Amino acid sequence: MSEATPLLDPDVSTMASWLDGRFEGGDGALASLAREVMLAEVGPNVHLRGLLEFSNRCRCDCFYCGIRRSNRSERDFTLTEDEIASVARHCLASGFGSMTLQSGERRDDAFVSFVERMIRRIKAETVTHDLPNGLGITLCVGEQSRETFARFFEAGAHRYLLRIETSDPDLFARLHPPKQSYDARVRALVDIKEIGYQLGTGVMIGIPGQDAGALARDVKFFRDIDADMIGMGPYIEADGTAAVEMNRRRLLPAGTAHERLRRSLRMIGVTRIALRDVNIAATTALQALSPTGREAGLAFGANVMMPIVTPGGMRRAYQLYDGKPCIDEEAEACTRCTARRVAFIGRPLSRNRWGDAPHAVGRDALRSRQPRSGRPAREVGV
Ligand code: 5AD
């Protein structure tokens, strides 16, 4: 691969044509090129992050989301500190070097202090020989003030996920109530990056009115905001008041499940080729539309999977969209199943290390995967 190849530095219109299925040689060739870039830039390993959905309480009212505020019910839950700590131990014992703490968005003092305390506790309780700085912690708890982002970072979280959902301001405005502004979302992303987090963002694919050009501009947005991690998935019907709003506002997903899945996979491939050395997740939503959707994501250049480690009893109450898989499983089953899926497609699985993107920590991360400990990587295939 030479740097001069235009294929490796696609502009927006080229990316849009690829997203429309016009990559020369077809989607198989697009996936091959994406995998080639992946191998050269981040290596073959798949990194696992245990995904803990620790509370479904949310102050936001995103029209498409199953846990929006106006869907609140008696099923509201927030795990206790001890429950969260026990899930962190499961992640550690399973060899995940990192976990993701996700919840609905809240900004009250009680919530902010709770999250801060949890980060400190997990960090303190997960120090091992292999992980001298404890589990890597990724936060996904919505838009917060700059001060709050800084507090969480200080407590030890080093990555933050906050999707832009769509980089088109008009489309963003159609999907969200006026109180949730596009500008505030972008401001939050800039704050996260400036504070020093590894920044993750992403979009939903298949929103009505979102054409290939809009998706190509999303990829450009990822590059312009200097994202280190990308998580994307198909846009899916949701239950309850979200279903009502989606209907009423003509926001039902555009295209068949098959078309949305195809487009999501092409987005992963195009993002890999355009951004190169970032981490890209094969998300749960891909599997909601196809039983092997996440494996397909890996085949298009994704290198992160996030097995759900939320206790079984809570999963039903955290259904962001219909058909979310694994809601009747327990953490152990998801962990085993994920390892099997990765083994099946012949990719090595990382164990006991953070698995940061070279984009965030520099090229030498490929050789020495634990930059803050100085210990050499241990590659363990399954
Ligand atoms: N379809 C697909 N993804 C959704 N999310 C929320 N609701 C839906 C839906 N109906 C995604 C959003 C959010 C992430 C946590 O879940 O992109 O950022």
PDB file of N, CA, C and O in Angstrom, residues 84 135 148 348 382:
ATOM      1  N   ILE A  84     -21.786  -3.072  41.099  1.00  0.00           N
ATOM      2  CA  ILE A  84     -20.883  -2.607  40.031  1.00  0.00           C
ATOM      3  C   ILE A  84     -19.473  -3.158  40.258  1.00  0.00           C
ATOM      4  O   ILE A  84     -18.815  -3.648  39.333  1.00  0.00           O
ATOM      5  N   LEU A 135      -8.144  -1.799  35.696  1.00  0.00           N
ATOM      6  CA  LEU A 135      -8.885  -1.894  34.439  1.00  0.00           C
ATOM      7  C   LEU A 135      -8.916  -0.531  33.747  1.00  0.00           C
ATOM      8  O   LEU A 135      -9.021   0.502  34.417  1.00  0.00           O
ATOM      9  N   THR A 148     -17.375  18.437  35.287  1.00  0.00           N
ATOM     10  CA  THR A 148     -17.673  17.033  35.581  1.00  0.00           C
ATOM     11  C   THR A 148     -16.797  16.094  34.752  1.00  0.00           C
ATOM     12  O   THR A 148     -16.237  15.125  35.277  1.00  0.00           O
ATOM     13  N   PRO A 348      -7.116 -13.045  16.756  1.00  0.00           N
ATOM     14  CA  PRO A 348      -6.658 -13.181  18.145  1.00  0.00           C
ATOM     15  C   PRO A 348      -7.384 -12.210  19.069  1.00  0.00           C
ATOM     16  O   PRO A 348      -7.781 -11.117  18.648  1.00  0.00           O
ATOM     17  N   VAL A 382      -7.347 -17.497  20.916  1.00  0.00           N
ATOM     18  CA  VAL A 382      -8.311 -18.424  21.531  1.00  0.00           C
ATOM     19  C   VAL A 382      -8.679 -19.504  20.531  1.00  0.00           C
ATOM     20  O   VAL A 382      -8.499 -19.352  19.361  1.00  0.00           O
TER      21      VAL A 382
END
